[in-house]
Amino acid sequence: MNSRNRVDILHGVNLDMLGRRPVSHYGSLTFDQLEQQIGAFAHELELEPRFFQTNHEGELVGHLHRVEGLADGIIINPGAWTHYSWAIRDALEIAALPAVEVHLSDVDAREEFRRVSVIRDLCVATVKGEGVDGYRTALIRLKEELDL
């Protein structure tokens, strides 16, 4: 098995409210179902996922500060923080791990403010608008990066 296979799956603000958010943008899965599906995708790819979700920006920053030695790569969906959290951007830069940005909805086809990502330039890829399947796409891309 690949020795670089530990992946942190980081979910930001309001992601834990899936199932209560507009189905047209976020699908019908609950947050627990989303994480179960991501876990299944990861295991198919021989990746070991570790999940983290918070609605508190500082907790996500702190988690990124502590990730060294615990993960080889990051899948990150910061939610609304994507569009303005320079603190999360700086913490992702400090983490210095390959990362893939994921959004369930097609953020570029939504409101103007959602088209801005302050983390995109730090990520090896961005996946958007694929719903839960976007996490499989993101994991495949991250696995390619880890296998280099």
C-alpha atoms as an extended CHARMM CRD file, in Angstrom:
* protein
*
       148  EXT
         1         1  MET       CA              0.0000000000        0.0000000000        0.0000000000  PROA      1               0.0000000000
         2         2  ASN       CA              1.1050000000        3.5420000000       -0.6960000000  PROA      2               0.0000000000
         3         3  SER       CA              2.9300000000        4.9430000000        2.3220000000  PROA      3               0.0000000000
         4         4  ARG       CA              1.5160000000        8.3910000000        1.5020000000  PROA      4               0.0000000000
         5         5  ASN       CA             -2.1650000000        7.6100000000        1.8760000000  PROA      5               0.0000000000
         6         6  ARG       CA             -3.4500000000        9.6140000000        4.8540000000  PROA      6               0.0000000000
         7         7  VAL       CA             -6.0080000000       12.1870000000        3.7490000000  PROA      7               0.0000000000
         8         8  ASP       CA             -7.6980000000       14.7870000000        5.9250000000  PROA      8               0.0000000000
         9         9  ILE       CA            -11.2160000000       15.5710000000        4.7160000000  PROA      9               0.0000000000
        10        10  LEU       CA            -11.9760000000       19.0440000000        6.0550000000  PROA      10              0.0000000000
        11        11  HSD       CA            -15.4880000000       20.4790000000        6.0460000000  PROA      11              0.0000000000
        12        12  GLY       CA            -16.2060000000       24.0350000000        7.0090000000  PROA      12              0.0000000000
        13        13  VAL       CA            -19.1510000000       26.1150000000        8.0430000000  PROA      13              0.0000000000
        14        14  ASN       CA            -22.7050000000       24.8240000000        7.5100000000  PROA      14              0.0000000000
        15        15  LEU       CA            -21.6580000000       21.5480000000        5.8740000000  PROA      15              0.0000000000
        16        16  ASP       CA            -23.0620000000       19.7100000000        8.8940000000  PROA      16              0.0000000000
        17        17  MET       CA            -26.4700000000       21.0900000000        7.8750000000  PROA      17              0.0000000000
        18        18  LEU       CA            -26.6770000000       19.0310000000        4.6790000000  PROA      18              0.0000000000
        19        19  GLY       CA            -30.1610000000       17.5970000000        4.4370000000  PROA      19              0.0000000000
        20        20  ARG       CA            -31.5320000000       20.9580000000        5.5930000000  PROA      20              0.0000000000
        21        21  ARG       CA            -29.9120000000       23.0310000000        2.8220000000  PROA      21              0.0000000000
        22        22  PRO       CA            -31.3750000000       23.5880000000       -0.6630000000  PROA      22              0.0000000000
        23        23  VAL       CA            -31.4060000000       20.2170000000       -2.4490000000  PROA      23              0.0000000000
        24        24  SER       CA            -30.9760000000       21.9540000000       -5.8210000000  PROA      24              0.0000000000
        25        25  HSD       CA            -27.4690000000       23.0810000000       -4.7920000000  PROA      25              0.0000000000
        26        26  TYR       CA            -26.3600000000       20.5180000000       -2.2300000000  PROA      26              0.0000000000
        27        27  GLY       CA            -28.1970000000       17.2900000000       -3.0310000000  PROA      27              0.0000000000
        28        28  SER       CA            -30.2860000000       15.2170000000       -0.6500000000  PROA      28              0.0000000000
        29        29  LEU       CA            -27.5800000000       13.4480000000        1.3560000000  PROA      29              0.0000000000
        30        30  THR       CA            -27.2090000000       14.2230000000        5.0320000000  PROA      30              0.0000000000
        31        31  PHE       CA            -23.7620000000       15.1320000000        6.3300000000  PROA      31              0.0000000000
        32        32  ASP       CA            -23.3190000000       11.6660000000        7.8740000000  PROA      32              0.0000000000
        33        33  GLN       CA            -24.2510000000       10.0210000000        4.5610000000  PROA      33              0.0000000000
        34        34  LEU       CA            -21.8060000000       12.3090000000        2.7380000000  PROA      34              0.0000000000
        35        35  GLU       CA            -18.9460000000       11.3030000000        5.0260000000  PROA      35              0.0000000000
        36        36  GLN       CA            -19.8530000000        7.5930000000        4.7110000000  PROA      36              0.0000000000
        37        37  GLN       CA            -19.7490000000        7.8920000000        0.9210000000  PROA      37              0.0000000000
        38        38  ILE       CA            -16.4280000000        9.7850000000        0.9790000000  PROA      38              0.0000000000
        39        39  GLY       CA            -15.0140000000        7.1070000000        3.2800000000  PROA      39              0.0000000000
        40        40  ALA       CA            -16.0850000000        4.3910000000        0.8330000000  PROA      40              0.0000000000
        41        41  PHE       CA            -14.4950000000        6.3020000000       -2.0920000000  PROA      41              0.0000000000
        42        42  ALA       CA            -11.2630000000        6.7240000000       -0.1130000000  PROA      42              0.0000000000
        43        43  HSD       CA            -11.0230000000        3.0620000000        0.8460000000  PROA      43              0.0000000000
        44        44  GLU       CA            -11.5750000000        1.9970000000       -2.7910000000  PROA      44              0.0000000000
        45        45  LEU       CA             -8.4860000000        4.0770000000       -3.6200000000  PROA      45              0.0000000000
        46        46  GLU       CA             -6.5100000000        2.6620000000       -0.6640000000  PROA      46              0.0000000000
        47        47  LEU       CA             -6.5570000000        6.0230000000        1.0560000000  PROA      47              0.0000000000
        48        48  GLU       CA             -7.0970000000        6.4480000000        4.7880000000  PROA      48              0.0000000000
        49        49  PRO       CA             -9.5350000000        9.2950000000        5.4390000000  PROA      49              0.0000000000
        50        50  ARG       CA             -9.7500000000       11.3130000000        8.6190000000  PROA      50              0.0000000000
        51        51  PHE       CA            -12.7160000000       13.6620000000        8.9190000000  PROA      51              0.0000000000
        52        52  PHE       CA            -13.0120000000       17.0800000000       10.5280000000  PROA      52              0.0000000000
        53        53  GLN       CA            -15.9240000000       19.5360000000       10.4500000000  PROA      53              0.0000000000
        54        54  THR       CA            -16.4250000000       22.7770000000       12.3090000000  PROA      54              0.0000000000
        55        55  ASN       CA            -18.5780000000       25.8690000000       12.2250000000  PROA      55              0.0000000000
        56        56  HSD       CA            -15.8270000000       27.8640000000       13.9600000000  PROA      56              0.0000000000
        57        57  GLU       CA            -13.1870000000       29.3860000000       11.7210000000  PROA      57              0.0000000000
        58        58  GLY       CA            -10.4670000000       29.3380000000       14.3870000000  PROA      58              0.0000000000
        59        59  GLU       CA            -10.9850000000       25.6020000000       14.9360000000  PROA      59              0.0000000000
        60        60  LEU       CA            -10.3450000000       24.9270000000       11.2440000000  PROA      60              0.0000000000
        61        61  VAL       CA             -7.2350000000       27.1260000000       11.3680000000  PROA      61              0.0000000000
        62        62  GLY       CA             -6.0230000000       25.2690000000       14.4670000000  PROA      62              0.0000000000
        63        63  HSD       CA             -6.6450000000       21.9010000000       12.8370000000  PROA      63              0.0000000000
        64        64  LEU       CA             -4.5650000000       22.9410000000        9.8140000000  PROA      64              0.0000000000
        65        65  HSD       CA             -1.7810000000       24.0420000000       12.1720000000  PROA      65              0.0000000000
        66        66  ARG       CA             -1.7230000000       20.5570000000       13.7420000000  PROA      66              0.0000000000
        67        67  VAL       CA             -1.9520000000       18.4440000000       10.5540000000  PROA      67              0.0000000000
        68        68  GLU       CA              1.8180000000       18.0490000000       10.0640000000  PROA      68              0.0000000000
        69        69  GLY       CA              2.7930000000       14.4050000000       10.4870000000  PROA      69              0.0000000000
        70        70  LEU       CA             -0.8490000000       13.2960000000       10.6460000000  PROA      70              0.0000000000
        71        71  ALA       CA             -1.8800000000       13.6180000000        6.9930000000  PROA      71              0.0000000000
        72        72  ASP       CA             -0.2390000000       13.4120000000        3.5880000000  PROA      72              0.0000000000
        73        73  GLY       CA             -2.8680000000       15.4260000000        1.7440000000  PROA      73              0.0000000000
        74        74  ILE       CA             -6.0270000000       17.4380000000        2.2340000000  PROA      74              0.0000000000
        75        75  ILE       CA             -9.4750000000       17.5460000000        0.6830000000  PROA      75              0.0000000000
        76        76  ILE       CA            -11.0530000000       20.8250000000        1.7840000000  PROA      76              0.0000000000
        77        77  ASN       CA            -14.5480000000       22.2510000000        1.4520000000  PROA      77              0.0000000000
        78        78  PRO       CA            -14.4530000000       25.3960000000        3.5750000000  PROA      78              0.0000000000
        79        79  GLY       CA            -18.0520000000       26.3200000000        2.7230000000  PROA      79              0.0000000000
        80        80  ALA       CA            -18.6280000000       30.0800000000        2.7690000000  PROA      80              0.0000000000
        81        81  TRP       CA            -15.1310000000       30.6350000000        4.2090000000  PROA      81              0.0000000000
        82        82  THR       CA            -13.8230000000       29.7660000000        0.7330000000  PROA      82              0.0000000000
        83        83  HSD       CA            -14.7450000000       33.2360000000       -0.4150000000  PROA      83              0.0000000000
        84        84  TYR       CA            -13.1280000000       35.4100000000        2.2440000000  PROA      84              0.0000000000
        85        85  SER       CA            -11.1570000000       33.6160000000        4.9570000000  PROA      85              0.0000000000
        86        86  TRP       CA             -7.5910000000       34.7560000000        4.5990000000  PROA      86              0.0000000000
        87        87  ALA       CA             -6.8990000000       33.0580000000        7.9610000000  PROA      87              0.0000000000
        88        88  ILE       CA             -7.8470000000       29.6440000000        6.5240000000  PROA      88              0.0000000000
        89        89  ARG       CA             -5.8370000000       30.4040000000        3.3890000000  PROA      89              0.0000000000
        90        90  ASP       CA             -2.7520000000       31.2130000000        5.4680000000  PROA      90              0.0000000000
        91        91  ALA       CA             -3.2290000000       28.0970000000        7.6180000000  PROA      91              0.0000000000
        92        92  LEU       CA             -3.5420000000       25.9350000000        4.4870000000  PROA      92              0.0000000000
        93        93  GLU       CA             -0.3100000000       27.4760000000        3.2290000000  PROA      93              0.0000000000
        94        94  ILE       CA              1.3830000000       26.7240000000        6.5670000000  PROA      94              0.0000000000
        95        95  ALA       CA              0.1600000000       23.1070000000        6.3950000000  PROA      95              0.0000000000
        96        96  ALA       CA              2.1160000000       22.8470000000        3.1170000000  PROA      96              0.0000000000
        97        97  LEU       CA              0.3770000000       19.6490000000        1.9780000000  PROA      97              0.0000000000
        98        98  PRO       CA             -1.1370000000       18.9070000000       -1.4170000000  PROA      98              0.0000000000
        99        99  ALA       CA             -4.7720000000       19.9500000000       -1.2490000000  PROA      99              0.0000000000
       100       100  VAL       CA             -7.8550000000       19.7300000000       -3.4470000000  PROA      100             0.0000000000
       101       101  GLU       CA            -10.6790000000       22.2440000000       -3.0320000000  PROA      101             0.0000000000
       102       102  VAL       CA            -14.1710000000       20.7170000000       -3.3320000000  PROA      102             0.0000000000
       103       103  HSD       CA            -17.6420000000       22.2300000000       -3.6070000000  PROA      103             0.0000000000
       104       104  LEU       CA            -20.8430000000       20.2100000000       -3.9370000000  PROA      104             0.0000000000
       105       105  SER       CA            -22.4700000000       22.9100000000       -6.0680000000  PROA      105             0.0000000000
       106       106  ASP       CA            -21.1000000000       24.6840000000       -9.1280000000  PROA      106             0.0000000000
       107       107  VAL       CA            -19.9940000000       27.8060000000       -7.2840000000  PROA      107             0.0000000000
       108       108  ASP       CA            -19.0580000000       29.5120000000      -10.5570000000  PROA      108             0.0000000000
       109       109  ALA       CA            -22.6830000000       29.3000000000      -11.7530000000  PROA      109             0.0000000000
       110       110  ARG       CA            -24.1100000000       30.8220000000       -8.5730000000  PROA      110             0.0000000000
       111       111  GLU       CA            -23.9440000000       34.2510000000       -6.9440000000  PROA      111             0.0000000000
       112       112  GLU       CA            -21.0060000000       36.4770000000       -7.8820000000  PROA      112             0.0000000000
       113       113  PHE       CA            -19.4150000000       36.2850000000       -4.4080000000  PROA      113             0.0000000000
       114       114  ARG       CA            -19.2370000000       32.4700000000       -4.6310000000  PROA      114             0.0000000000
       115       115  ARG       CA            -16.9600000000       32.6820000000       -7.6770000000  PROA      115             0.0000000000
       116       116  VAL       CA            -14.1170000000       33.9620000000       -5.5030000000  PROA      116             0.0000000000
       117       117  SER       CA            -11.8620000000       31.4310000000       -3.7860000000  PROA      117             0.0000000000
       118       118  VAL       CA             -9.0400000000       32.6580000000       -1.5910000000  PROA      118             0.0000000000
       119       119  ILE       CA             -7.5690000000       29.1210000000       -1.3750000000  PROA      119             0.0000000000
       120       120  ARG       CA             -7.6870000000       28.0680000000       -5.0400000000  PROA      120             0.0000000000
       121       121  ASP       CA             -4.1090000000       29.0820000000       -5.8300000000  PROA      121             0.0000000000
       122       122  LEU       CA             -2.8390000000       26.8320000000       -3.0140000000  PROA      122             0.0000000000
       123       123  CYS       CA             -4.6840000000       23.7630000000       -4.2990000000  PROA      123             0.0000000000
       124       124  VAL       CA             -3.5640000000       21.2780000000       -6.9460000000  PROA      124             0.0000000000
       125       125  ALA       CA             -7.1510000000       21.1570000000       -8.2480000000  PROA      125             0.0000000000
       126       126  THR       CA            -10.6620000000       22.4570000000       -7.6760000000  PROA      126             0.0000000000
       127       127  VAL       CA            -13.7190000000       20.2410000000       -8.0930000000  PROA      127             0.0000000000
       128       128  LYS       CA            -17.1400000000       21.8620000000       -8.2170000000  PROA      128             0.0000000000
       129       129  GLY       CA            -20.6750000000       21.0160000000       -9.2080000000  PROA      129             0.0000000000
       130       130  GLU       CA            -20.3390000000       17.2240000000       -9.0980000000  PROA      130             0.0000000000
       131       131  GLY       CA            -22.1850000000       16.7150000000       -5.8080000000  PROA      131             0.0000000000
       132       132  VAL       CA            -20.9200000000       13.8000000000       -3.7170000000  PROA      132             0.0000000000
       133       133  ASP       CA            -19.1340000000       12.3530000000       -6.7730000000  PROA      133             0.0000000000
       134       134  GLY       CA            -16.8730000000       15.3990000000       -6.6990000000  PROA      134             0.0000000000
       135       135  TYR       CA            -15.2090000000       13.9180000000       -3.6390000000  PROA      135             0.0000000000
       136       136  ARG       CA            -14.2760000000       10.7990000000       -5.6500000000  PROA      136             0.0000000000
       137       137  THR       CA            -12.8370000000       13.0840000000       -8.3610000000  PROA      137             0.0000000000
       138       138  ALA       CA            -10.9240000000       15.0270000000       -5.6990000000  PROA      138             0.0000000000
       139       139  LEU       CA             -9.5810000000       11.8740000000       -4.0370000000  PROA      139             0.0000000000
       140       140  ILE       CA             -8.4100000000       10.4870000000       -7.3910000000  PROA      140             0.0000000000
       141       141  ARG       CA             -6.6120000000       13.7590000000       -8.1570000000  PROA      141             0.0000000000
       142       142  LEU       CA             -5.0370000000       13.8760000000       -4.6890000000  PROA      142             0.0000000000
       143       143  LYS       CA             -3.9380000000       10.2280000000       -4.9710000000  PROA      143             0.0000000000
       144       144  GLU       CA             -2.2160000000       11.0830000000       -8.2790000000  PROA      144             0.0000000000
       145       145  GLU       CA             -0.3900000000       13.9180000000       -6.4970000000  PROA      145             0.0000000000
       146       146  LEU       CA              0.6320000000       11.6920000000       -3.5750000000  PROA      146             0.0000000000
       147       147  ASP       CA              1.9050000000        8.9910000000       -5.9220000000  PROA      147             0.0000000000
       148       148  LEU       CA              4.2790000000       11.3730000000       -7.7480000000  PROA      148             0.0000000000
